[in-house]
mmCIF file of C-alpha atoms in Angstrom:
data_model
loop_
_atom_site.group_PDB
_atom_site.id
_atom_site.type_symbol
_atom_site.label_atom_id
_atom_site.label_comp_id
_atom_site.label_asym_id
_atom_site.label_seq_id
_atom_site.Cartn_x
_atom_site.Cartn_y
_atom_site.Cartn_z
ATOM 1 C CA MET A 1 -4.170 0.653 3.337
ATOM 2 C CA PHE A 2 -2.967 -2.511 5.858
ATOM 3 C CA ILE A 3 -0.119 -2.827 4.478
ATOM 4 C CA ASN A 4 1.013 1.173 4.519
ATOM 5 C CA ALA A 5 -0.411 1.470 7.910
ATOM 6 C CA GLN A 6 2.791 -0.521 9.287
ATOM 7 C CA MET A 7 5.460 2.089 8.529
ATOM 8 C CA ASP A 8 2.687 4.743 11.089
ATOM 9 C CA SER A 9 2.244 2.187 13.330
ATOM 10 C CA SER A 10 3.253 -0.831 13.138
ATOM 11 C CA LEU A 11 7.275 -0.162 12.656
ATOM 12 C CA ILE A 12 7.352 2.426 14.794
ATOM 13 C CA GLN A 13 7.226 -0.132 16.623
ATOM 14 C CA TYR A 14 9.383 -2.338 16.332
ATOM 15 C CA LEU A 15 12.048 -0.046 16.155
ATOM 16 C CA THR A 16 10.661 1.268 19.101
ATOM 17 C CA ARG A 17 11.110 -1.904 20.906
ATOM 18 C CA ALA A 18 14.278 -3.225 19.503
ATOM 19 C CA GLU A 19 15.833 0.252 21.229
ATOM 20 C CA VAL A 20 17.270 1.266 17.691
ATOM 21 C CA PRO A 21 19.783 3.979 18.185
ATOM 22 C CA ASP A 22 18.982 7.256 16.850
ATOM 23 C CA LEU A 23 15.283 6.537 16.834
ATOM 24 C CA ILE A 24 14.387 10.735 16.877
ATOM 25 C CA LEU A 25 16.232 11.275 14.433
ATOM 26 C CA LEU A 26 15.256 7.968 11.520
ATOM 27 C CA ILE A 27 11.988 8.414 12.314
ATOM 28 C CA SER A 28 11.793 11.805 11.474
ATOM 29 C CA SER A 29 13.608 11.250 8.650
ATOM 30 C CA MET A 30 12.175 8.229 7.303
ATOM 31 C CA ILE A 31 8.231 10.449 7.228
ATOM 32 C CA VAL A 32 10.548 13.118 5.211
ATOM 33 C CA ALA A 33 11.948 10.733 2.731
ATOM 34 C CA ASN A 34 8.841 9.553 2.140
ATOM 35 C CA SER A 35 6.864 12.936 2.260
ATOM 36 C CA LEU A 36 9.193 14.478 -0.478
ATOM 37 C CA LEU A 37 9.325 11.801 -2.863
ATOM 38 C CA ILE A 38 5.553 11.844 -3.146
ATOM 39 C CA ILE A 39 5.446 14.900 -3.409
ATOM 40 C CA CYS A 40 7.751 15.282 -6.084
ATOM 41 C CA SER A 41 7.154 11.927 -8.152
ATOM 42 C CA GLU A 42 3.667 11.172 -8.503
ATOM 43 C CA PHE A 43 2.943 13.773 -11.133
ATOM 44 C CA PHE A 44 5.790 12.197 -12.919
ATOM 45 C CA LEU A 45 5.411 9.006 -11.504
ATOM 46 C CA LEU A 46 1.954 9.182 -13.318
ATOM 47 C CA LYS A 47 2.900 10.883 -16.324
ATOM 48 C CA MET A 48 5.653 9.029 -16.861
ATOM 49 C CA MET A 49 3.358 5.366 -16.582
ATOM 50 C CA ALA A 50 -0.077 7.187 -18.391
ATOM 51 C CA SER A 51 0.550 5.148 -21.271
ATOM 52 C CA MET A 52 0.052 1.377 -20.194
ATOM 53 C CA ALA A 53 -2.942 -0.271 -18.511
ATOM 54 C CA LEU A 54 -3.548 0.986 -15.398
ATOM 55 C CA GLU A 55 -3.912 -2.830 -13.963
ATOM 56 C CA SER A 56 -0.488 -2.716 -14.738
ATOM 57 C CA ARG A 57 0.374 0.636 -13.384
ATOM 58 C CA ILE A 58 -1.028 -1.160 -9.652
ATOM 59 C CA GLN A 59 0.309 -4.342 -10.700
ATOM 60 C CA ILE A 60 3.938 -2.142 -10.054
ATOM 61 C CA GLY A 61 2.996 -0.476 -7.857
ATOM 62 C CA LEU A 62 2.299 -3.606 -5.202
ATOM 63 C CA LEU A 63 5.222 -4.892 -6.736
ATOM 64 C CA LEU A 64 7.427 -2.167 -4.615
ATOM 65 C CA LEU A 65 5.316 -2.019 -1.998
ATOM 66 C CA ALA A 66 5.919 -5.714 -1.788
ATOM 67 C CA ALA A 67 9.163 -5.265 -1.918
ATOM 68 C CA SER A 68 9.821 -2.254 0.019
ATOM 69 C CA GLN A 69 7.917 -5.120 2.850
ATOM 70 C CA LEU A 70 10.225 -7.460 1.838
ATOM 71 C CA TRP A 71 13.293 -5.445 2.455
ATOM 72 C CA PHE A 72 11.769 -3.460 6.289
ATOM 73 C CA ALA A 73 11.454 -8.278 7.229
ATOM 74 C CA VAL A 74 15.808 -8.263 6.301
ATOM 75 C CA ASN A 75 17.128 -4.846 7.218
ATOM 76 C CA PRO A 76 19.483 -4.629 10.097
ATOM 77 C CA LEU A 77 18.544 -2.641 12.852
ATOM 78 C CA ASP A 78 21.405 -0.224 13.161
ATOM 79 C CA PHE A 79 20.763 -0.254 9.721
ATOM 80 C CA THR A 80 20.310 3.489 9.561
ATOM 81 C CA TRP A 81 19.961 3.569 5.346
ATOM 82 C CA GLY A 82 18.575 0.755 4.627
ATOM 83 C CA TRP A 83 14.787 1.760 6.732
ATOM 84 C CA ILE A 84 15.126 4.602 4.566
ATOM 85 C CA GLY A 85 15.888 3.268 1.546
ATOM 86 C CA ALA A 86 13.038 1.058 2.235
ATOM 87 C CA VAL A 87 11.015 3.657 2.399
ATOM 88 C CA LEU A 88 11.482 5.423 -0.853
ATOM 89 C CA VAL A 89 10.694 2.177 -1.968
ATOM 90 C CA MET A 90 7.216 2.391 -0.366
ATOM 91 C CA SER A 91 6.412 5.934 -1.201
ATOM 92 C CA LEU A 92 7.099 4.819 -4.726
ATOM 93 C CA ALA A 93 4.638 2.411 -4.563
ATOM 94 C CA GLU A 94 2.288 4.853 -2.468
ATOM 95 C CA ALA A 95 3.090 7.986 -4.800
ATOM 96 C CA ILE A 96 1.760 5.028 -8.126
ATOM 97 C CA LEU A 97 -1.165 3.391 -6.465
ATOM 98 C CA PHE A 98 -2.680 6.224 -4.249
ATOM 99 C CA PRO A 99 -4.306 7.630 -7.871
ATOM 100 C CA THR A 100 -4.196 4.808 -9.923
ATOM 101 C CA MET A 101 -6.769 2.632 -7.950
ATOM 102 C CA ASN A 102 -9.238 5.969 -7.347
ATOM 103 C CA VAL A 103 -9.591 6.486 -11.245
ATOM 104 C CA HIS A 104 -9.493 2.165 -12.088
ATOM 105 C CA ILE A 105 -12.438 2.300 -9.550
ATOM 106 C CA ASP A 106 -13.830 4.946 -11.223
ATOM 107 C CA ARG A 107 -13.125 3.102 -14.244
ATOM 108 C CA LEU A 108 -14.753 0.223 -13.092
ATOM 109 C CA ALA A 109 -18.070 1.210 -11.805
ATOM 110 C CA PRO A 110 -21.112 1.591 -13.325
ATOM 111 C CA ALA A 111 -21.775 6.112 -13.961
ATOM 112 C CA HIS A 112 -25.400 5.412 -11.275
ATOM 113 C CA LEU A 113 -23.454 3.007 -9.664
ATOM 114 C CA ARG A 114 -20.173 5.310 -8.750
ATOM 115 C CA GLY A 115 -20.764 7.259 -5.414
ATOM 116 C CA ALA A 116 -21.886 3.453 -4.049
ATOM 117 C CA TYR A 117 -18.411 2.198 -6.190
ATOM 118 C CA PHE A 118 -16.955 5.573 -4.487
ATOM 119 C CA GLY A 119 -18.406 4.244 -0.633
ATOM 120 C CA ALA A 120 -17.377 0.717 -0.790
ATOM 121 C CA ALA A 121 -13.826 2.059 -1.547
ATOM 122 C CA SER A 122 -13.610 3.770 0.980
ATOM 123 C CA PHE A 123 -13.364 0.954 3.579
ATOM 124 C CA TYR A 124 -9.994 -0.016 3.036
ATOM 125 C CA SER A 125 -8.683 2.981 5.960
ATOM 126 C CA LEU A 126 -10.413 -0.443 8.795
ATOM 127 C CA GLY A 127 -6.749 -1.562 6.972
ATOM 128 C CA PHE A 128 -5.486 1.464 8.706
ATOM 129 C CA ALA A 129 -7.378 1.516 11.623
ATOM 130 C CA ILE A 130 -6.207 -2.200 11.859
ATOM 131 C CA ALA A 131 -3.040 -1.598 11.032
ATOM 132 C CA PRO A 132 -1.849 -1.225 14.897
ATOM 133 C CA LEU A 133 -4.301 -3.321 16.430
ATOM 134 C CA LEU A 134 -2.894 -7.055 14.383
ATOM 135 C CA GLY A 135 0.857 -5.561 13.878
ATOM 136 C CA GLY A 136 0.678 -5.028 17.222
ATOM 137 C CA PHE A 137 -0.028 -8.722 17.707
ATOM 138 C CA VAL A 138 1.735 -9.616 15.351
ATOM 139 C CA LEU A 139 5.230 -7.821 17.079
ATOM 140 C CA ASP A 140 3.884 -9.403 20.305
ATOM 141 C CA HIS A 141 4.036 -13.162 19.344
ATOM 142 C CA PHE A 142 5.734 -13.693 15.523
ATOM 143 C CA GLY A 143 8.297 -10.282 16.032
ATOM 144 C CA GLY A 144 8.813 -7.381 12.941
ATOM 145 C CA PHE A 145 10.118 -10.074 9.937
ATOM 146 C CA TRP A 146 7.285 -11.847 10.636
ATOM 147 C CA LEU A 147 4.933 -8.751 10.372
ATOM 148 C CA PHE A 148 6.799 -7.598 7.433
ATOM 149 C CA MET A 149 7.366 -10.920 5.658
ATOM 150 C CA THR A 150 2.991 -11.030 5.919
ATOM 151 C CA ALA A 151 2.519 -7.643 5.060
ATOM 152 C CA SER A 152 4.907 -8.797 1.313
ATOM 153 C CA LEU A 153 2.536 -11.785 0.572
ATOM 154 C CA LEU A 154 -0.583 -10.273 1.525
ATOM 155 C CA CYS A 155 0.750 -8.101 -1.459
ATOM 156 C CA PHE A 156 1.188 -11.081 -3.911
ATOM 157 C CA VAL A 157 -2.199 -11.575 -2.851
ATOM 158 C CA VAL A 158 -3.018 -8.939 -3.610
ATOM 159 C CA ILE A 159 -1.641 -8.831 -7.049
ATOM 160 C CA TYR A 160 -3.185 -12.062 -7.836
ATOM 161 C CA LEU A 161 -6.378 -11.567 -7.075
ATOM 162 C CA TYR A 162 -5.986 -8.572 -9.304
ATOM 163 C CA ARG A 163 -4.805 -10.505 -12.585
ATOM 164 C CA ILE A 164 -7.905 -13.047 -11.956
ATOM 165 C CA LEU A 165 -10.121 -10.574 -11.963
ATOM 166 C CA PRO A 166 -10.906 -9.666 -15.419
ATOM 167 C CA THR A 167 -11.727 -14.094 -15.821
ATOM 168 C CA PHE A 168 -14.812 -13.106 -13.368
ATOM 169 C CA LYS A 169 -18.509 -11.864 -14.571
ATOM 170 C CA ARG A 170 -19.201 -8.377 -13.785
ATOM 171 C CA PRO A 171 -23.587 -7.912 -13.593
ATOM 172 C CA ASN A 172 -25.332 -6.281 -15.995
ATOM 173 C CA PHE A 173 -26.252 -3.129 -14.334
ATOM 174 C CA ASP A 174 -27.000 -1.221 -17.476
ATOM 175 C CA ASP A 175 -30.512 -4.923 -17.036
ATOM 176 C CA VAL A 176 -31.271 -2.577 -13.689
ATOM 177 C CA ALA A 177 -30.996 0.502 -14.600
ATOM 178 C CA LEU A 178 -33.294 -0.009 -17.210
ATOM 179 C CA GLU A 179 -35.580 -2.110 -15.289
ATOM 180 C CA LYS A 180 -35.852 1.517 -12.847
#
């Protein structure tokens, strides 16, 4: 959520500080493009990707999210269609990632711990709360390029973590349930 929240907070700060021409029109266009693409493509994308493993869908979504952050990092300030294009790529990532992550958590969780898993997963909303603060700090000290490069790098870290996730030994929750 931290990476996705950069659009709602830090990207707006960045564009405002840079005094991008027609800022209000640009921001409203990005929001409309984001909303329309998600509404129009989410079910189609999920249907199209239904035969893929959840982990593969998550990795594709993360790659798209990383690509959008790289695009934000290198897009010229006055290239309006570039900003909208980066938002569209990010929107595709959202349309894939958000529903897929919930299904993944549901499948990971043992039945008697499902509520705890979803509760723990809701900590992702901390990223949404922290994004304006950390994003603003990075903007102040390093600039927009490094903010979005860092967000892209974080996507690759998460991709790596998803890749190694199957190698971790999971506890046997059935034994815990039987002991009660």
